[in-house]
Amino acid sequence: MANYRDRRVGQEIMREINDILRRRVRDPRVQEITITDVRVTGDLQQATIYYSLLSDLASDQQKAQQGLDKAKGLIRRELGQRLTLYKTPELIFERDASVQYGNHIDELIRKLNQE
């Protein structure tokens, strides 16, 4: 039988981090961030959080990454209080390129339809 605990914990972390970013983090650099996916290791020691941004500017993406790195301690502490886990996982934030890739594919399809 497969172990689905890491996926369930990932979904819970995703829900809680979205709430924490909206209500607790006051940094304007992270206001337009959307959490798209969370991958948790099998031993629940690390969680990789994938996020997307509406802006395509490199400076906005860099500012968002800096804001997330600065708020990482607050987010982890809040997660520890909200979740009933033995140890709160270490958080790693990575930008999700799939949204940008999907927009690129849509643009290519639009160009083909115009021709």
Short mmCIF file of C-alpha atoms in Angstrom, two decimals:
data_model
loop_
_atom_site.label_atom_id
_atom_site.label_comp_id
_atom_site.label_asym_id
_atom_site.label_seq_id
_atom_site.Cartn_x
_atom_site.Cartn_y
_atom_site.Cartn_z
CA MET A 1 0.00 0.00 0.00
CA ALA A 2 1.36 3.40 -0.99
CA ASN A 3 2.08 6.06 1.57
CA TYR A 4 0.15 9.26 0.80
CA ARG A 5 1.07 11.15 3.96
CA ASP A 6 3.63 13.36 2.23
CA ARG A 7 1.00 14.52 -0.30
CA ARG A 8 -1.58 15.17 2.40
CA VAL A 9 0.94 17.15 4.44
CA GLY A 10 1.92 19.05 1.27
CA GLN A 11 -1.70 20.04 0.64
CA GLU A 12 -2.09 21.18 4.26
CA ILE A 13 1.13 23.20 4.07
CA MET A 14 -0.02 24.82 0.83
CA ARG A 15 -3.34 25.87 2.36
CA GLU A 16 -1.70 27.25 5.49
CA ILE A 17 1.07 29.12 3.67
CA ASN A 18 -1.48 30.82 1.41
CA ASP A 19 -3.34 31.94 4.53
CA ILE A 20 -0.15 33.07 6.27
CA LEU A 21 0.98 35.08 3.24
CA ARG A 22 -2.37 36.84 3.03
CA ARG A 23 -2.91 37.57 6.72
CA ARG A 24 0.41 37.60 8.60
CA VAL A 25 3.18 38.68 6.21
CA ARG A 26 3.11 42.45 5.74
CA ASP A 27 5.95 42.64 3.21
CA PRO A 28 4.69 44.26 -0.04
CA ARG A 29 7.14 42.14 -2.07
CA VAL A 30 5.11 38.98 -1.38
CA GLN A 31 1.59 40.37 -1.82
CA GLU A 32 1.13 39.16 -5.42
CA ILE A 33 2.54 35.67 -4.90
CA THR A 34 0.41 32.60 -5.51
CA ILE A 35 1.49 29.22 -4.15
CA THR A 36 1.06 26.66 -6.94
CA ASP A 37 2.47 23.45 -5.44
CA VAL A 38 4.23 22.01 -2.40
CA ARG A 39 6.46 18.96 -2.54
CA VAL A 40 7.40 17.34 0.76
CA THR A 41 10.14 14.75 1.14
CA GLY A 42 9.17 11.29 2.37
CA ASP A 43 10.57 11.92 5.85
CA LEU A 44 8.71 15.29 6.07
CA GLN A 45 11.97 17.15 6.80
CA GLN A 46 11.93 19.49 3.78
CA ALA A 47 9.16 21.18 1.85
CA THR A 48 9.78 22.80 -1.53
CA ILE A 49 7.17 25.49 -2.13
CA TYR A 50 6.58 26.52 -5.73
CA TYR A 51 5.14 29.98 -6.32
CA SER A 52 4.15 32.07 -9.32
CA LEU A 53 4.03 35.79 -9.94
CA LEU A 54 1.84 37.77 -12.31
CA SER A 55 4.74 40.01 -13.33
CA ASP A 56 7.34 38.78 -15.82
CA LEU A 57 9.92 41.39 -14.83
CA ALA A 58 13.15 39.94 -13.48
CA SER A 59 13.39 42.67 -10.82
CA ASP A 60 9.91 41.79 -9.46
CA GLN A 61 10.83 38.10 -9.34
CA GLN A 62 14.06 38.86 -7.51
CA LYS A 63 12.24 41.10 -5.01
CA ALA A 64 9.62 38.39 -4.41
CA GLN A 65 12.33 35.79 -3.76
CA GLN A 66 14.06 38.15 -1.32
CA GLY A 67 10.76 38.84 0.45
CA LEU A 68 10.04 35.12 0.79
CA ASP A 69 13.54 34.43 2.09
CA LYS A 70 13.14 37.20 4.66
CA ALA A 71 9.70 35.92 5.78
CA LYS A 72 10.77 32.26 5.87
CA GLY A 73 11.25 32.22 9.66
CA LEU A 74 7.83 33.74 10.35
CA ILE A 75 6.14 31.35 7.93
CA ARG A 76 7.86 28.32 9.45
CA ARG A 77 6.97 29.39 13.00
CA GLU A 78 3.32 29.92 12.05
CA LEU A 79 3.25 26.52 10.31
CA GLY A 80 4.64 24.89 13.45
CA GLN A 81 1.84 26.40 15.52
CA ARG A 82 -0.92 25.48 13.06
CA LEU A 83 0.11 21.95 12.05
CA THR A 84 0.42 18.97 14.37
CA LEU A 85 3.73 17.60 13.15
CA TYR A 86 6.63 16.31 15.21
CA LYS A 87 9.03 18.61 13.38
CA THR A 88 8.19 21.54 11.13
CA PRO A 89 9.80 20.99 7.71
CA GLU A 90 12.53 23.26 6.40
CA LEU A 91 11.05 25.55 3.73
CA ILE A 92 12.62 26.05 0.30
CA PHE A 93 10.94 28.55 -2.03
CA GLU A 94 11.29 28.11 -5.81
CA ARG A 95 9.63 30.00 -8.63
CA ASP A 96 7.25 27.87 -10.70
CA ALA A 97 8.09 28.23 -14.37
CA SER A 98 5.12 26.18 -15.58
CA VAL A 99 2.77 29.19 -15.56
CA GLN A 100 5.14 31.20 -17.73
CA TYR A 101 5.64 28.19 -20.01
CA GLY A 102 1.85 27.78 -20.35
CA ASN A 103 1.52 31.46 -21.30
CA HIS A 104 4.21 30.99 -23.94
CA ILE A 105 2.35 27.99 -25.42
CA ASP A 106 -0.91 29.99 -25.48
CA GLU A 107 0.85 32.82 -27.31
CA LEU A 108 2.21 30.40 -29.91
CA ILE A 109 -1.26 28.92 -30.47
CA ARG A 110 -2.75 32.40 -30.89
CA LYS A 111 -0.13 33.25 -33.51
CA LEU A 112 -0.91 30.05 -35.41
CA ASN A 113 -4.63 30.80 -35.37
CA GLN A 114 -4.08 34.33 -36.70
CA GLU A 115 -2.22 33.04 -39.76
#
